[in-house]
């Protein structure tokens, strides 16, 4: 039986991927802070799902993550889906520091533990670390500075570990999943965002990219085109683009 661990599985993309893999016969380890939601998911597939309450900003997150791997008896794939994000043109410091704590420090806690686990575990199969970053990581976005920077951090971190893995002979593949807007609680009820995708549309694209071990996958292809266009813009043009959306914070 194949095994996947999903961190940030209590909601949105992570929750749907976890349930779909359980339905597909995988053994699934799920983690997040909201225990009641994790319990409810386990009740849907009691024999296939195991859960652990993990706050990626806490020091004990790596140990709890390794315990979860043991609980499901190994890990063929890690999906790192835990993340937070807000629009923050006022640069409220609590928002920015929380974003960095979860999306950067928390990300490193889990990804490092996964990498070292694959490094120290002898297996005939290659490991797989997949992370949901964002199209936002491809450019600095003024109204979401810490979010876009944290997502760039995640993509660069994966690039770096790919090089390190080759250097150290660690058998692990990496997938950088870069969605555009998907209708999940992360959007905080902002319904006027362009090209917003439903979970039902976007999650199968995420799952296909994981199963095919794609190195980088834009979700969906239109967002690949958008990012290619905005990455081609000269700096002088990018700084003149004033992005605005109605803001809400839950
Ligand atoms: N939705 C989009 O438009 C979009 C676009 C691009 C990228 N993404 C990325 O996709 C990933 C998943 O987001 P989503 O849209 O599915 O949002 P979501 O529904 O808000 O899910 C976020 C998940 O992260 C978990 N999480 C947050 N803080 C955590 C912490 N400190 N420790 C452990 N888990 C934590 C949450 O669980 P608990 O609250 O229970 O801990 C939840 O399960 C994020 O990395 C996000 O940046 C989303």
PDB file of C-alpha atoms and ligand atoms in Angstrom:
ATOM      1  CA  UNK A   1       0.000   0.000   0.000  1.00  0.00           C
ATOM      2  CA  UNK A   2       1.412   3.423  -0.996  1.00  0.00           C
ATOM      3  CA  UNK A   3       1.715   6.015   1.745  1.00  0.00           C
ATOM      4  CA  UNK A   4       1.328   9.777   1.669  1.00  0.00           C
ATOM      5  CA  UNK A   5       1.596  12.327   4.460  1.00  0.00           C
ATOM      6  CA  UNK A   6      -0.287  15.590   4.073  1.00  0.00           C
ATOM      7  CA  UNK A   7       0.654  18.470   6.368  1.00  0.00           C
ATOM      8  CA  UNK A   8      -2.066  21.127   6.375  1.00  0.00           C
ATOM      9  CA  UNK A   9      -4.733  18.508   5.733  1.00  0.00           C
ATOM     10  CA  UNK A  10      -7.585  19.913   7.814  1.00  0.00           C
ATOM     11  CA  UNK A  11      -8.887  22.268   5.143  1.00  0.00           C
ATOM     12  CA  UNK A  12      -8.841  23.310   1.507  1.00  0.00           C
ATOM     13  CA  UNK A  13      -6.439  21.678  -0.951  1.00  0.00           C
ATOM     14  CA  UNK A  14      -4.685  19.433   1.584  1.00  0.00           C
ATOM     15  CA  UNK A  15      -7.951  18.047   2.931  1.00  0.00           C
ATOM     16  CA  UNK A  16      -9.294  17.181  -0.516  1.00  0.00           C
ATOM     17  CA  UNK A  17      -6.033  15.575  -1.674  1.00  0.00           C
ATOM     18  CA  UNK A  18      -5.845  13.497   1.537  1.00  0.00           C
ATOM     19  CA  UNK A  19      -9.420  12.225   1.190  1.00  0.00           C
ATOM     20  CA  UNK A  20      -8.968  11.451  -2.508  1.00  0.00           C
ATOM     21  CA  UNK A  21      -5.795   9.438  -1.880  1.00  0.00           C
ATOM     22  CA  UNK A  22      -7.497   7.542   0.959  1.00  0.00           C
ATOM     23  CA  UNK A  23     -10.406   6.777  -1.367  1.00  0.00           C
ATOM     24  CA  UNK A  24      -7.860   5.602  -3.941  1.00  0.00           C
ATOM     25  CA  UNK A  25      -6.472   2.995  -1.531  1.00  0.00           C
ATOM     26  CA  UNK A  26      -3.440   4.867  -0.167  1.00  0.00           C
ATOM     27  CA  UNK A  27      -2.480   4.929   3.479  1.00  0.00           C
ATOM     28  CA  UNK A  28      -2.685   8.579   4.487  1.00  0.00           C
ATOM     29  CA  UNK A  29      -1.130  10.408   7.423  1.00  0.00           C
ATOM     30  CA  UNK A  30      -2.770  13.776   7.996  1.00  0.00           C
ATOM     31  CA  UNK A  31      -1.701  16.667  10.199  1.00  0.00           C
ATOM     32  CA  UNK A  32      -2.715  20.209  11.099  1.00  0.00           C
ATOM     33  CA  UNK A  33      -3.704  22.075  14.278  1.00  0.00           C
ATOM     34  CA  UNK A  34      -7.490  21.480  14.156  1.00  0.00           C
ATOM     35  CA  UNK A  35      -7.928  18.088  15.799  1.00  0.00           C
ATOM     36  CA  UNK A  36     -11.717  17.881  15.368  1.00  0.00           C
ATOM     37  CA  UNK A  37     -11.402  18.248  11.592  1.00  0.00           C
ATOM     38  CA  UNK A  38      -8.671  15.616  11.431  1.00  0.00           C
ATOM     39  CA  UNK A  39     -10.805  13.241  13.519  1.00  0.00           C
ATOM     40  CA  UNK A  40     -13.772  13.737  11.204  1.00  0.00           C
ATOM     41  CA  UNK A  41     -11.573  12.873   8.207  1.00  0.00           C
ATOM     42  CA  UNK A  42     -10.265   9.759   9.932  1.00  0.00           C
ATOM     43  CA  UNK A  43     -13.842   8.679  10.647  1.00  0.00           C
ATOM     44  CA  UNK A  44     -14.441   8.591   6.877  1.00  0.00           C
ATOM     45  CA  UNK A  45     -11.549   6.121   6.302  1.00  0.00           C
ATOM     46  CA  UNK A  46     -10.681   4.663   9.722  1.00  0.00           C
ATOM     47  CA  UNK A  47      -8.411   1.936   8.322  1.00  0.00           C
ATOM     48  CA  UNK A  48      -6.510   4.158   5.925  1.00  0.00           C
ATOM     49  CA  UNK A  49      -6.129   7.490   7.702  1.00  0.00           C
ATOM     50  CA  UNK A  50      -3.994   8.231  10.761  1.00  0.00           C
ATOM     51  CA  UNK A  51      -3.679  11.712  12.159  1.00  0.00           C
ATOM     52  CA  UNK A  52      -1.452  13.818  14.328  1.00  0.00           C
ATOM     53  CA  UNK A  53      -1.991  17.317  15.673  1.00  0.00           C
ATOM     54  CA  UNK A  54       0.969  19.322  14.449  1.00  0.00           C
ATOM     55  CA  UNK A  55       1.594  23.053  14.590  1.00  0.00           C
ATOM     56  CA  UNK A  56       4.448  23.639  12.155  1.00  0.00           C
ATOM     57  CA  UNK A  57       5.505  26.727  14.106  1.00  0.00           C
ATOM     58  CA  UNK A  58       6.196  24.625  17.226  1.00  0.00           C
ATOM     59  CA  UNK A  59       9.569  23.109  18.085  1.00  0.00           C
ATOM     60  CA  UNK A  60       8.076  19.637  18.438  1.00  0.00           C
ATOM     61  CA  UNK A  61       6.715  19.630  14.865  1.00  0.00           C
ATOM     62  CA  UNK A  62       9.569  17.539  13.374  1.00  0.00           C
ATOM     63  CA  UNK A  63       9.283  14.885  16.099  1.00  0.00           C
ATOM     64  CA  UNK A  64       5.502  14.665  15.696  1.00  0.00           C
ATOM     65  CA  UNK A  65       5.931  14.457  11.930  1.00  0.00           C
ATOM     66  CA  UNK A  66       8.433  11.567  12.253  1.00  0.00           C
ATOM     67  CA  UNK A  67       6.036   9.803  14.647  1.00  0.00           C
ATOM     68  CA  UNK A  68       3.290  10.125  12.047  1.00  0.00           C
ATOM     69  CA  UNK A  69       5.557   8.539   9.417  1.00  0.00           C
ATOM     70  CA  UNK A  70       6.080   5.630  11.806  1.00  0.00           C
ATOM     71  CA  UNK A  71       2.364   5.419  12.510  1.00  0.00           C
ATOM     72  CA  UNK A  72       1.603   4.796   8.825  1.00  0.00           C
ATOM     73  CA  UNK A  73       4.748   2.708   8.414  1.00  0.00           C
ATOM     74  CA  UNK A  74       6.692   4.849   5.963  1.00  0.00           C
ATOM     75  CA  UNK A  75       6.249   7.730   3.548  1.00  0.00           C
ATOM     76  CA  UNK A  76       6.326   7.447  -0.239  1.00  0.00           C
ATOM     77  CA  UNK A  77       5.183  11.047  -0.668  1.00  0.00           C
ATOM     78  CA  UNK A  78       5.078  14.144   1.513  1.00  0.00           C
ATOM     79  CA  UNK A  79       2.636  16.870   0.509  1.00  0.00           C
ATOM     80  CA  UNK A  80       3.377  20.091   2.376  1.00  0.00           C
ATOM     81  CA  UNK A  81       0.162  22.077   2.130  1.00  0.00           C
ATOM     82  CA  UNK A  82       0.215  23.982   5.438  1.00  0.00           C
ATOM     83  CA  UNK A  83       0.258  27.686   4.794  1.00  0.00           C
ATOM     84  CA  UNK A  84      -1.284  31.038   5.617  1.00  0.00           C
ATOM     85  CA  UNK A  85      -1.704  34.159   3.559  1.00  0.00           C
ATOM     86  CA  UNK A  86      -3.317  37.579   3.739  1.00  0.00           C
ATOM     87  CA  UNK A  87      -3.423  40.749   1.758  1.00  0.00           C
ATOM     88  CA  UNK A  88      -1.508  43.232   3.856  1.00  0.00           C
ATOM     89  CA  UNK A  89      -0.862  46.549   2.124  1.00  0.00           C
ATOM     90  CA  UNK A  90      -0.742  48.234   5.570  1.00  0.00           C
ATOM     91  CA  UNK A  91       2.198  45.982   6.474  1.00  0.00           C
ATOM     92  CA  UNK A  92       0.659  45.007   9.794  1.00  0.00           C
ATOM     93  CA  UNK A  93       3.557  43.418  11.569  1.00  0.00           C
ATOM     94  CA  UNK A  94       1.634  40.590  13.242  1.00  0.00           C
ATOM     95  CA  UNK A  95       0.385  39.401   9.861  1.00  0.00           C
ATOM     96  CA  UNK A  96       3.809  39.488   8.274  1.00  0.00           C
ATOM     97  CA  UNK A  97       5.572  37.729  11.138  1.00  0.00           C
ATOM     98  CA  UNK A  98       2.902  35.037  11.286  1.00  0.00           C
ATOM     99  CA  UNK A  99       3.215  34.486   7.562  1.00  0.00           C
ATOM    100  CA  UNK A 100       6.964  34.046   7.854  1.00  0.00           C
ATOM    101  CA  UNK A 101       6.582  31.789  10.919  1.00  0.00           C
ATOM    102  CA  UNK A 102       4.277  29.357   9.119  1.00  0.00           C
ATOM    103  CA  UNK A 103       5.343  29.594   5.478  1.00  0.00           C
ATOM    104  CA  UNK A 104       9.108  29.870   6.041  1.00  0.00           C
ATOM    105  CA  UNK A 105      10.131  28.535   9.479  1.00  0.00           C
ATOM    106  CA  UNK A 106       7.319  25.975   9.623  1.00  0.00           C
ATOM    107  CA  UNK A 107       8.020  24.924   6.058  1.00  0.00           C
ATOM    108  CA  UNK A 108      11.706  24.351   6.820  1.00  0.00           C
ATOM    109  CA  UNK A 109      10.898  22.333   9.959  1.00  0.00           C
ATOM    110  CA  UNK A 110       8.859  19.830   7.982  1.00  0.00           C
ATOM    111  CA  UNK A 111      10.845  19.756   4.731  1.00  0.00           C
ATOM    112  CA  UNK A 112      14.177  19.288   6.542  1.00  0.00           C
ATOM    113  CA  UNK A 113      12.749  16.441   8.602  1.00  0.00           C
ATOM    114  CA  UNK A 114      11.372  14.781   5.462  1.00  0.00           C
ATOM    115  CA  UNK A 115      14.668  15.147   3.592  1.00  0.00           C
ATOM    116  CA  UNK A 116      16.708  13.762   6.494  1.00  0.00           C
ATOM    117  CA  UNK A 117      14.241  10.921   6.896  1.00  0.00           C
ATOM    118  CA  UNK A 118      14.708   9.895   3.262  1.00  0.00           C
ATOM    119  CA  UNK A 119      18.449  10.337   3.651  1.00  0.00           C
ATOM    120  CA  UNK A 120      18.649   8.001   6.618  1.00  0.00           C
ATOM    121  CA  UNK A 121      16.130   5.391   5.493  1.00  0.00           C
ATOM    122  CA  UNK A 122      17.312   2.697   3.125  1.00  0.00           C
ATOM    123  CA  UNK A 123      14.608   2.068   0.521  1.00  0.00           C
ATOM    124  CA  UNK A 124      14.474   0.650  -2.983  1.00  0.00           C
ATOM    125  CA  UNK A 125      12.041   3.419  -3.971  1.00  0.00           C
ATOM    126  CA  UNK A 126      12.782   7.078  -4.491  1.00  0.00           C
ATOM    127  CA  UNK A 127      11.234   9.440  -1.964  1.00  0.00           C
ATOM    128  CA  UNK A 128       9.086  12.377  -2.984  1.00  0.00           C
ATOM    129  CA  UNK A 129       8.700  15.816  -1.435  1.00  0.00           C
ATOM    130  CA  UNK A 130       5.881  17.892  -2.930  1.00  0.00           C
ATOM    131  CA  UNK A 131       4.972  21.375  -1.722  1.00  0.00           C
ATOM    132  CA  UNK A 132       2.184  23.755  -2.558  1.00  0.00           C
ATOM    133  CA  UNK A 133       3.934  27.065  -3.115  1.00  0.00           C
ATOM    134  CA  UNK A 134       2.116  29.606  -5.313  1.00  0.00           C
ATOM    135  CA  UNK A 135       2.241  31.655  -8.491  1.00  0.00           C
ATOM    136  CA  UNK A 136       2.651  34.532  -5.997  1.00  0.00           C
ATOM    137  CA  UNK A 137       6.222  33.359  -5.443  1.00  0.00           C
ATOM    138  CA  UNK A 138       7.201  34.243  -8.994  1.00  0.00           C
ATOM    139  CA  UNK A 139       6.994  38.026  -8.408  1.00  0.00           C
ATOM    140  CA  UNK A 140       7.015  40.416  -5.492  1.00  0.00           C
ATOM    141  CA  UNK A 141       3.376  41.442  -5.009  1.00  0.00           C
ATOM    142  CA  UNK A 142       2.946  44.784  -3.254  1.00  0.00           C
ATOM    143  CA  UNK A 143      -0.352  44.086  -1.507  1.00  0.00           C
ATOM    144  CA  UNK A 144       0.884  40.688  -0.264  1.00  0.00           C
ATOM    145  CA  UNK A 145       4.589  41.278   0.303  1.00  0.00           C
ATOM    146  CA  UNK A 146       5.296  38.704   3.011  1.00  0.00           C
ATOM    147  CA  UNK A 147       3.096  36.091   1.346  1.00  0.00           C
ATOM    148  CA  UNK A 148       4.731  36.411  -2.071  1.00  0.00           C
ATOM    149  CA  UNK A 149       8.210  36.512  -0.539  1.00  0.00           C
ATOM    150  CA  UNK A 150       7.465  33.448   1.608  1.00  0.00           C
ATOM    151  CA  UNK A 151       6.328  31.535  -1.451  1.00  0.00           C
ATOM    152  CA  UNK A 152       9.512  32.506  -3.322  1.00  0.00           C
ATOM    153  CA  UNK A 153      11.421  31.230  -0.291  1.00  0.00           C
ATOM    154  CA  UNK A 154       9.651  27.868  -0.541  1.00  0.00           C
ATOM    155  CA  UNK A 155      10.359  27.432  -4.256  1.00  0.00           C
ATOM    156  CA  UNK A 156      14.007  28.392  -3.804  1.00  0.00           C
ATOM    157  CA  UNK A 157      14.327  26.035  -0.854  1.00  0.00           C
ATOM    158  CA  UNK A 158      13.144  23.157  -2.994  1.00  0.00           C
ATOM    159  CA  UNK A 159      15.573  24.122  -5.772  1.00  0.00           C
ATOM    160  CA  UNK A 160      18.380  24.084  -3.221  1.00  0.00           C
ATOM    161  CA  UNK A 161      17.441  20.707  -1.762  1.00  0.00           C
ATOM    162  CA  UNK A 162      17.226  19.200  -5.218  1.00  0.00           C
ATOM    163  CA  UNK A 163      20.830  20.192  -5.795  1.00  0.00           C
ATOM    164  CA  UNK A 164      21.857  18.967  -2.343  1.00  0.00           C
ATOM    165  CA  UNK A 165      20.119  15.628  -2.873  1.00  0.00           C
ATOM    166  CA  UNK A 166      22.028  15.051  -6.078  1.00  0.00           C
ATOM    167  CA  UNK A 167      25.288  16.035  -4.411  1.00  0.00           C
ATOM    168  CA  UNK A 168      24.657  13.700  -1.468  1.00  0.00           C
ATOM    169  CA  UNK A 169      23.174  10.870  -3.502  1.00  0.00           C
ATOM    170  CA  UNK A 170      19.822  11.050  -1.688  1.00  0.00           C
ATOM    171  CA  UNK A 171      17.097   9.397  -3.750  1.00  0.00           C
ATOM    172  CA  UNK A 172      14.283  11.932  -3.572  1.00  0.00           C
ATOM    173  CA  UNK A 173      12.217  13.778  -6.171  1.00  0.00           C
ATOM    174  CA  UNK A 174      10.752  17.255  -5.682  1.00  0.00           C
ATOM    175  CA  UNK A 175       7.522  18.789  -6.894  1.00  0.00           C
ATOM    176  CA  UNK A 176       6.808  22.516  -6.706  1.00  0.00           C
ATOM    177  CA  UNK A 177       3.051  23.050  -7.131  1.00  0.00           C
ATOM    178  CA  UNK A 178       2.190  26.631  -8.017  1.00  0.00           C
ATOM    179  CA  UNK A 179      -1.539  27.331  -7.959  1.00  0.00           C
ATOM    180  CA  UNK A 180      -3.292  30.535  -8.869  1.00  0.00           C
ATOM    181  CA  UNK A 181      -6.438  31.407  -6.888  1.00  0.00           C
ATOM    182  CA  UNK A 182      -8.399  28.420  -5.591  1.00  0.00           C
ATOM    183  CA  UNK A 183     -11.634  28.871  -3.677  1.00  0.00           C
ATOM    184  CA  UNK A 184     -10.579  27.804  -0.164  1.00  0.00           C
ATOM    185  CA  UNK A 185     -10.748  29.455   3.282  1.00  0.00           C
ATOM    186  CA  UNK A 186      -7.304  30.951   2.557  1.00  0.00           C
ATOM    187  CA  UNK A 187      -8.972  33.499   0.271  1.00  0.00           C
ATOM    188  CA  UNK A 188     -10.863  34.868   3.304  1.00  0.00           C
ATOM    189  CA  UNK A 189     -14.051  35.307   1.328  1.00  0.00           C
ATOM    190  CA  UNK A 190     -12.487  37.442  -1.415  1.00  0.00           C
ATOM    191  CA  UNK A 191     -14.686  36.409  -4.297  1.00  0.00           C
ATOM    192  CA  UNK A 192     -13.647  39.062  -6.802  1.00  0.00           C
ATOM    193  CA  UNK A 193     -10.217  37.600  -7.540  1.00  0.00           C
ATOM    194  CA  UNK A 194      -9.472  36.827 -11.191  1.00  0.00           C
ATOM    195  CA  UNK A 195      -9.505  33.278 -12.598  1.00  0.00           C
ATOM    196  CA  UNK A 196     -10.471  31.722  -9.256  1.00  0.00           C
ATOM    197  CA  UNK A 197     -10.728  27.938  -9.575  1.00  0.00           C
ATOM    198  CA  UNK A 198     -13.004  25.598  -7.648  1.00  0.00           C
ATOM    199  CA  UNK A 199     -11.445  22.880  -5.492  1.00  0.00           C
ATOM    200  CA  UNK A 200     -13.176  20.295  -7.670  1.00  0.00           C
ATOM    201  CA  UNK A 201     -11.378  21.627 -10.715  1.00  0.00           C
ATOM    202  CA  UNK A 202      -7.959  22.362  -9.217  1.00  0.00           C
ATOM    203  CA  UNK A 203      -7.338  19.389  -6.907  1.00  0.00           C
ATOM    204  CA  UNK A 204      -7.269  16.723  -9.663  1.00  0.00           C
ATOM    205  CA  UNK A 205      -4.589  18.826 -11.398  1.00  0.00           C
ATOM    206  CA  UNK A 206      -2.592  18.904  -8.150  1.00  0.00           C
ATOM    207  CA  UNK A 207      -2.974  15.144  -7.748  1.00  0.00           C
ATOM    208  CA  UNK A 208      -1.916  14.413 -11.326  1.00  0.00           C
ATOM    209  CA  UNK A 209       1.199  16.534 -10.891  1.00  0.00           C
ATOM    210  CA  UNK A 210       2.063  14.631  -7.700  1.00  0.00           C
ATOM    211  CA  UNK A 211       1.497  11.211  -9.252  1.00  0.00           C
ATOM    212  CA  UNK A 212       3.610  12.131 -12.306  1.00  0.00           C
ATOM    213  CA  UNK A 213       6.280  13.633 -10.051  1.00  0.00           C
ATOM    214  CA  UNK A 214       6.280  16.825 -12.080  1.00  0.00           C
ATOM    215  CA  UNK A 215       9.158  19.076 -11.031  1.00  0.00           C
ATOM    216  CA  UNK A 216       7.153  22.318 -11.354  1.00  0.00           C
ATOM    217  CA  UNK A 217       3.425  22.455 -12.050  1.00  0.00           C
ATOM    218  CA  UNK A 218       1.298  25.551 -12.517  1.00  0.00           C
ATOM    219  CA  UNK A 219      -2.313  25.062 -11.473  1.00  0.00           C
ATOM    220  CA  UNK A 220      -3.742  25.581 -14.019  1.00  0.00           C
ATOM    221  CA  UNK A 221      -2.119  26.179 -17.417  1.00  0.00           C
ATOM    222  CA  UNK A 222      -3.598  29.711 -17.644  1.00  0.00           C
ATOM    223  CA  UNK A 223      -1.650  30.673 -14.536  1.00  0.00           C
ATOM    224  CA  UNK A 224       1.472  29.315 -16.209  1.00  0.00           C
ATOM    225  CA  UNK A 225       0.870  31.751 -19.056  1.00  0.00           C
ATOM    226  CA  UNK A 226       0.146  34.661 -16.700  1.00  0.00           C
ATOM    227  CA  UNK A 227       3.325  34.089 -14.701  1.00  0.00           C
ATOM    228  CA  UNK A 228       5.420  33.718 -17.862  1.00  0.00           C
ATOM    229  CA  UNK A 229       4.070  37.079 -19.049  1.00  0.00           C
ATOM    230  CA  UNK A 230       4.585  38.931 -15.789  1.00  0.00           C
ATOM    231  CA  UNK A 231       8.053  37.430 -15.319  1.00  0.00           C
ATOM    232  CA  UNK A 232       8.965  38.816 -18.745  1.00  0.00           C
ATOM    233  CA  UNK A 233       7.998  42.350 -17.725  1.00  0.00           C
ATOM    234  CA  UNK A 234      10.867  44.728 -17.074  1.00  0.00           C
ATOM    235  CA  UNK A 235      11.215  45.903 -13.465  1.00  0.00           C
ATOM    236  CA  UNK A 236      10.195  49.432 -14.460  1.00  0.00           C
ATOM    237  CA  UNK A 237       6.872  48.142 -15.817  1.00  0.00           C
ATOM    238  CA  UNK A 238       6.149  45.755 -12.911  1.00  0.00           C
ATOM    239  CA  UNK A 239       6.481  48.492 -10.314  1.00  0.00           C
ATOM    240  CA  UNK A 240       3.817  50.550 -12.103  1.00  0.00           C
ATOM    241  CA  UNK A 241       1.212  47.801 -11.851  1.00  0.00           C
ATOM    242  CA  UNK A 242      -1.095  48.703  -8.979  1.00  0.00           C
ATOM    243  CA  UNK A 243      -2.883  45.524  -7.911  1.00  0.00           C
ATOM    244  CA  UNK A 244      -5.990  46.095  -5.797  1.00  0.00           C
ATOM    245  CA  UNK A 245      -8.684  43.827  -4.398  1.00  0.00           C
ATOM    246  CA  UNK A 246     -11.262  44.259  -1.685  1.00  0.00           C
ATOM    247  CA  UNK A 247      -9.675  43.022   1.487  1.00  0.00           C
ATOM    248  CA  UNK A 248     -11.112  40.906   4.232  1.00  0.00           C
ATOM    249  CA  UNK A 249      -9.346  39.286   7.113  1.00  0.00           C
ATOM    250  CA  UNK A 250     -11.008  36.548   9.122  1.00  0.00           C
TER     251      UNK A 250
HETATM  252  N1  LIG B   1      -6.205  28.884  -2.111  1.00  0.00           N
HETATM  253  C1  LIG B   1      -5.398  29.520  -2.958  1.00  0.00           C
HETATM  254  O1  LIG B   1      -5.833  30.385  -3.746  1.00  0.00           O
HETATM  255  C2  LIG B   1      -3.924  29.204  -2.983  1.00  0.00           C
HETATM  256  C3  LIG B   1      -3.175  29.678  -4.065  1.00  0.00           C
HETATM  257  C4  LIG B   1      -1.815  29.412  -4.106  1.00  0.00           C
HETATM  258  C5  LIG B   1      -1.222  28.664  -3.101  1.00  0.00           C
HETATM  259  N2  LIG B   1      -1.984  28.222  -2.052  1.00  0.00           N
HETATM  260  C6  LIG B   1      -1.295  27.468  -0.992  1.00  0.00           C
HETATM  261  O2  LIG B   1      -1.914  26.232  -0.816  1.00  0.00           O
HETATM  262  C7  LIG B   1      -1.672  25.767   0.518  1.00  0.00           C
HETATM  263  C8  LIG B   1      -2.984  25.270   1.101  1.00  0.00           C
HETATM  264  O3  LIG B   1      -3.860  26.378   1.240  1.00  0.00           O
HETATM  265  P1  LIG B   1      -5.449  26.261   1.092  1.00  0.00           P
HETATM  266  O4  LIG B   1      -5.836  27.175   0.002  1.00  0.00           O
HETATM  267  O5  LIG B   1      -5.858  24.851   1.061  1.00  0.00           O
HETATM  268  O6  LIG B   1      -5.873  27.013   2.447  1.00  0.00           O
HETATM  269  P2  LIG B   1      -6.624  26.532   3.753  1.00  0.00           P
HETATM  270  O7  LIG B   1      -7.904  25.890   3.419  1.00  0.00           O
HETATM  271  O8  LIG B   1      -6.624  27.731   4.640  1.00  0.00           O
HETATM  272  O9  LIG B   1      -5.647  25.408   4.363  1.00  0.00           O
HETATM  273  C9  LIG B   1      -4.459  25.725   5.025  1.00  0.00           C
HETATM  274  C10 LIG B   1      -4.029  24.524   5.833  1.00  0.00           C
HETATM  275  O10 LIG B   1      -2.821  24.881   6.508  1.00  0.00           O
HETATM  276  C11 LIG B   1      -2.944  24.484   7.859  1.00  0.00           C
HETATM  277  N3  LIG B   1      -2.118  25.313   8.715  1.00  0.00           N
HETATM  278  C12 LIG B   1      -2.118  26.660   8.845  1.00  0.00           C
HETATM  279  N4  LIG B   1      -1.267  27.040   9.800  1.00  0.00           N
HETATM  280  C13 LIG B   1      -0.709  25.895  10.284  1.00  0.00           C
HETATM  281  C14 LIG B   1       0.241  25.614  11.300  1.00  0.00           C
HETATM  282  N5  LIG B   1       0.795  26.589  12.044  1.00  0.00           N
HETATM  283  N6  LIG B   1       0.588  24.334  11.527  1.00  0.00           N
HETATM  284  C15 LIG B   1       0.032  23.336  10.805  1.00  0.00           C
HETATM  285  N7  LIG B   1      -0.874  23.531   9.840  1.00  0.00           N
HETATM  286  C16 LIG B   1      -1.239  24.798   9.587  1.00  0.00           C
HETATM  287  C17 LIG B   1      -4.424  24.650   8.184  1.00  0.00           C
HETATM  288  O11 LIG B   1      -4.805  23.807   9.259  1.00  0.00           O
HETATM  289  P3  LIG B   1      -5.064  24.269  10.768  1.00  0.00           P
HETATM  290  O12 LIG B   1      -5.618  25.667  10.739  1.00  0.00           O
HETATM  291  O13 LIG B   1      -6.006  23.239  11.274  1.00  0.00           O
HETATM  292  O14 LIG B   1      -3.737  24.185  11.428  1.00  0.00           O
HETATM  293  C18 LIG B   1      -5.040  24.117   6.899  1.00  0.00           C
HETATM  294  O15 LIG B   1      -5.151  22.724   6.952  1.00  0.00           O
HETATM  295  C19 LIG B   1      -1.074  26.959   1.278  1.00  0.00           C
HETATM  296  O16 LIG B   1       0.322  26.781   1.392  1.00  0.00           O
HETATM  297  C20 LIG B   1      -1.367  28.143   0.370  1.00  0.00           C
HETATM  298  O17 LIG B   1      -0.417  29.169   0.522  1.00  0.00           O
HETATM  299  C21 LIG B   1      -3.315  28.463  -1.967  1.00  0.00           C
END
